[in-house]
Coordinates of C-alpha atoms in Angstrom, one line a residue:
Chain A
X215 CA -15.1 23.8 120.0
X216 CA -12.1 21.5 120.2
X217 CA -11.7 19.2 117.0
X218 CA -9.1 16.6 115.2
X219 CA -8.8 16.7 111.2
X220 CA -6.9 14.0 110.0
X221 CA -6.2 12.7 106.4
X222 CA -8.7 11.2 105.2
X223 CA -7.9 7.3 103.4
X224 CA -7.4 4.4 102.8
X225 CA -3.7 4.4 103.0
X226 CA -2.3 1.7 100.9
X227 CA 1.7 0.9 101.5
X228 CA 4.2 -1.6 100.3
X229 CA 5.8 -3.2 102.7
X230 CA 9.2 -1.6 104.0
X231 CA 7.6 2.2 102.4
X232 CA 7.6 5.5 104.5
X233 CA 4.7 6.3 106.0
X234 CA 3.0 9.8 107.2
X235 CA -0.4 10.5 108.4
X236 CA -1.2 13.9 108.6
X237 CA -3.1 15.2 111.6
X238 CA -4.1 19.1 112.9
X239 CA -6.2 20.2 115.4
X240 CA -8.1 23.4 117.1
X241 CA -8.3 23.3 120.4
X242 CA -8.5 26.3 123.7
X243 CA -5.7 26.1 125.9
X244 CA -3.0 23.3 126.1
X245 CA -4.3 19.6 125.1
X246 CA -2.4 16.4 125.3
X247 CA -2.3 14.7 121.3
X248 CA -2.4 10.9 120.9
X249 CA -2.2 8.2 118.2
X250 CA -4.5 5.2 118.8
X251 CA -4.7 2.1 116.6
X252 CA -7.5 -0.3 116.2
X253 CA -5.9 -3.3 114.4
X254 CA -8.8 -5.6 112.7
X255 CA -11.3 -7.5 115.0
X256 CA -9.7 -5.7 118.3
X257 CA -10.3 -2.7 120.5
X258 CA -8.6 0.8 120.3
X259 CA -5.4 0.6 122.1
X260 CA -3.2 3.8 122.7
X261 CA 0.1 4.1 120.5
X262 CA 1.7 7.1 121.3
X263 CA 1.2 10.5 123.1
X264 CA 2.8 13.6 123.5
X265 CA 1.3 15.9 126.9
X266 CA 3.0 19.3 125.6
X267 CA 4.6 21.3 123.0
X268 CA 7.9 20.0 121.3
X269 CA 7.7 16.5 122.9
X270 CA 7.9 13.6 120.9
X271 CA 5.8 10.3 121.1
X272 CA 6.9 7.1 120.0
X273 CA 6.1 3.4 120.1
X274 CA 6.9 0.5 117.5
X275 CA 9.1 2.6 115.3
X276 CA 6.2 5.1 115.0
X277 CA 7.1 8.9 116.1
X278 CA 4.9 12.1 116.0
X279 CA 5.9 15.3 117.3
X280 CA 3.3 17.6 118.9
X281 CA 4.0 20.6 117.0
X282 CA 2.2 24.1 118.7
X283 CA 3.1 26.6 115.8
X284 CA 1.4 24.5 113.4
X285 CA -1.2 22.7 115.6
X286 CA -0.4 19.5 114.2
X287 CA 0.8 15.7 115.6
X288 CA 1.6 14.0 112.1
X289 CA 2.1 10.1 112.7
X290 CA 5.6 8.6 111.1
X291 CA 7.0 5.0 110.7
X292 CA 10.5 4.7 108.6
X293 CA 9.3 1.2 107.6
X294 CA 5.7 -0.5 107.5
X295 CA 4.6 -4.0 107.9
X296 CA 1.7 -6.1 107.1
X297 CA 1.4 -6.5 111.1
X298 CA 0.8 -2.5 110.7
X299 CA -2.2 -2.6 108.6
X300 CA -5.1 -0.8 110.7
X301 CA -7.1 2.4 111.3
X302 CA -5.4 4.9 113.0
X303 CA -7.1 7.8 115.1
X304 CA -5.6 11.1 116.3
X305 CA -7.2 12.5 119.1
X306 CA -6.9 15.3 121.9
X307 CA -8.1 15.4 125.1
X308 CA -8.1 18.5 127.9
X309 CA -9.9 20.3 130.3
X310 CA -11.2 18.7 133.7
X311 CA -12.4 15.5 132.3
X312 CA -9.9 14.9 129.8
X313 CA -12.8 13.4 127.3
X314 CA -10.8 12.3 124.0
X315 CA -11.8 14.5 121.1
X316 CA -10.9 12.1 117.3
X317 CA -10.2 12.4 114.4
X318 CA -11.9 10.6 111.9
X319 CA -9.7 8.0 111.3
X320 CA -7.4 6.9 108.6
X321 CA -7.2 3.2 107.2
X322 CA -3.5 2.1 106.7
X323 CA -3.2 -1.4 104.3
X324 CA 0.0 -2.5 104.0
X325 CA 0.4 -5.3 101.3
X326 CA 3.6 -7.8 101.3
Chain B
X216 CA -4.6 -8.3 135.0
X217 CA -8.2 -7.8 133.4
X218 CA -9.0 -5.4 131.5
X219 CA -11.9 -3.0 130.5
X220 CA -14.8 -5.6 130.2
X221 CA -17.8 -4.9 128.1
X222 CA -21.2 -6.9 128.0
X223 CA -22.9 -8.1 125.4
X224 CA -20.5 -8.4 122.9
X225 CA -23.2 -8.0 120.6
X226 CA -26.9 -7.2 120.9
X227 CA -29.8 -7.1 117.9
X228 CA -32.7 -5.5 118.9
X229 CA -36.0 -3.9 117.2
X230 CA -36.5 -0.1 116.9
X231 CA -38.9 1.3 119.9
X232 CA -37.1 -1.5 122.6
X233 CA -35.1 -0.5 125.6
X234 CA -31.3 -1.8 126.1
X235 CA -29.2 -1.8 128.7
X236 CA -25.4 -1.9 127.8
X237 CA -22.9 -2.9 130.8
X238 CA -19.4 -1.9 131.6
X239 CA -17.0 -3.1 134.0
X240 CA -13.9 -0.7 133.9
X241 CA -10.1 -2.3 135.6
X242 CA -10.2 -2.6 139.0
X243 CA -9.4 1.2 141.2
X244 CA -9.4 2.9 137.8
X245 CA -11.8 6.0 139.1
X246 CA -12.6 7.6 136.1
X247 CA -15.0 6.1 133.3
X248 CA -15.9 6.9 129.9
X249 CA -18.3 5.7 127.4
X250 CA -17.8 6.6 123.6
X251 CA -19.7 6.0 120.6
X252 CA -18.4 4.4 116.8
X253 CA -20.6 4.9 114.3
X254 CA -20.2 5.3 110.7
X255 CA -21.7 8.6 109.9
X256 CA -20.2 10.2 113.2
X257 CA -16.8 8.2 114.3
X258 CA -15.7 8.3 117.7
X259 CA -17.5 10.9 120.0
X260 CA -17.5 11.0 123.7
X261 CA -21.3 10.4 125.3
X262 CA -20.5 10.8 129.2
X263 CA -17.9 10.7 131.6
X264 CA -17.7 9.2 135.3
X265 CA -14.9 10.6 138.0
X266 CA -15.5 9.0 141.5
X267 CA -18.1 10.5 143.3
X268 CA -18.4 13.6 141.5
X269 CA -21.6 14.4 139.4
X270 CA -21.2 13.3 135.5
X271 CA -20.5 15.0 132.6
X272 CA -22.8 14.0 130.0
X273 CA -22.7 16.6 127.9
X274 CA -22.5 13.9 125.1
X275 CA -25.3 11.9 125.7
X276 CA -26.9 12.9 122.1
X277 CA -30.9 12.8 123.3
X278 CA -32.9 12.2 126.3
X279 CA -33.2 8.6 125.4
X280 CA -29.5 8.2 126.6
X281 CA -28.9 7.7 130.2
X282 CA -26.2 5.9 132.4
X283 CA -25.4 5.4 135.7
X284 CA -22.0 4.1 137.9
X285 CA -22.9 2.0 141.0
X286 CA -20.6 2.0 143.8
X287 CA -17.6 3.7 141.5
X288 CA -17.2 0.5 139.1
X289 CA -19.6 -1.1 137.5
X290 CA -21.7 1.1 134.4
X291 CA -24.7 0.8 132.6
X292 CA -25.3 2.9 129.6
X293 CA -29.3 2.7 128.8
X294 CA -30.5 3.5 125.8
X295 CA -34.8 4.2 126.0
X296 CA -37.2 3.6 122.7
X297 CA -34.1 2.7 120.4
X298 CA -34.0 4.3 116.5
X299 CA -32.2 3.1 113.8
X300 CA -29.4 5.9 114.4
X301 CA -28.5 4.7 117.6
X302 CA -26.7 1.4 115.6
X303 CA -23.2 1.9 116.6
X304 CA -20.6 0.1 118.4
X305 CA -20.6 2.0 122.6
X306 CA -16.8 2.0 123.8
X307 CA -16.3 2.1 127.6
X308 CA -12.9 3.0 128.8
X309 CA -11.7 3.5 132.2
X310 CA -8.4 5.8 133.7
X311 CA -6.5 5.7 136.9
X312 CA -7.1 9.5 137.1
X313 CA -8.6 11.6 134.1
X314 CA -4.7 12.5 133.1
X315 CA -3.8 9.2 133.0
X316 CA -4.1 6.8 129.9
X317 CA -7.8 5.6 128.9
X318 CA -7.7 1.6 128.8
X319 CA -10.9 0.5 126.1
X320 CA -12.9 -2.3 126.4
X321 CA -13.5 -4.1 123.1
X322 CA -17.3 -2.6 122.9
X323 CA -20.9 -3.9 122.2
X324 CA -22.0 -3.3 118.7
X325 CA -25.2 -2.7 118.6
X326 CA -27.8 -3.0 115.7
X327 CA -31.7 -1.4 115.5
X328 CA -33.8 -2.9 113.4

């Protein structure tokens, strides 16, 4: 079946570093890829998508480019901030119900 | 406007009780979801609501799970003769049309004792 492997963390940053997180998936057919973000004490909130090959999401300075030949949707921010410092999930989501198939997520801490 | 609304915020209950977890998705948003957190199994989908069209729960992990959507709004996810496994936080999101974005409530975290 479908499924989202995503590095696996915690993530720990300085503030102003580069950041990557590195997610693939398997999946039948043509899925949409998204980045959502559950920052402490709050709900999962959608960051970014990308609905088809080549297209790029971004949002906040983050970027991730849904990449078909390599069946990946890495996450990217030039610059990270304390405010960033959360758990980020990649997920995919197709067929008729467009259920959301995620990753396991990866903790980001970014320290001042 | 409101959002994805989820009640309780948090229920405690012992192993072998019943619970009843509520939903209320954003108003006209026609498609519901309800998702599962839990620390040995992250986010999985349980079951999935689109108007008047039969459900897909093809997530529902046992027969102890069961939900229902009355009148194309309000859910209830029911969980029958609770076990320790089933302590997770249950995710509810709602979408304009399946395509369309999923708005999350904040969730009920749920604990078995």
């Amino acid at each position: 079946g479908d499924s989202v492997t995503q590095m696996e963390g915690p993530v720990t940053l300085s503030e102003e570093a580069f950041l990557t997180i590195n997610c693939t998936y398997t999946a039948t057919g043509y899925p949409s890829l998204f980045w959502y973000v559950q920052y402490p004490g709050e709900g999962l909130q959608l960051l970014l998508k990308a609905t088809k090959a080549d297209d790029k999401g971004s949002n906040k300075g983050f970027e991730a480019t849904y990449r078909k030949e390599t069946t990946s949707f890495h996450l990217e921010k030039g610059s990270v901030q304390v405010s960033d410092s959360a758990v980020y999930f990649c997920a995919l989501s197709g067929g008729a119900t467009n259920k959301l198939i995620f990753g396991t997520g990866t903790l980001l801490a970014v320290q001042p | 406007g409101a959002g994805v609304s989820q009640s309780p915020s948090n229920k405690v209950t012992e192993k072998g009780k019943d619970v009843e977890l509520r939903c209320d998705p954003i108003s006209g948003h026609t498609a519901l979801y309800w998702y599962r957190q839990s620390l040995g199994q992250g986010l999985e989908f349980l079951i999935y609501f689109q108007g008047n069209s039969a459900p897909d729960k093809s997530g529902l992990p046992s027969d102890r799970f069961s939900a229902e959507r009355t009148g194309g709004s309000v859910s209830t996810l029911t969980i029958q003769r609770t076990q320790q496994e089933d302590s997770a936080v249950y995710l509810c999101a709602s979408s304009s049309q399946p395509i369309n974005e999923q708005y999350f409530g904040p969730g009920t975290r749920l604990t078995v004792t």
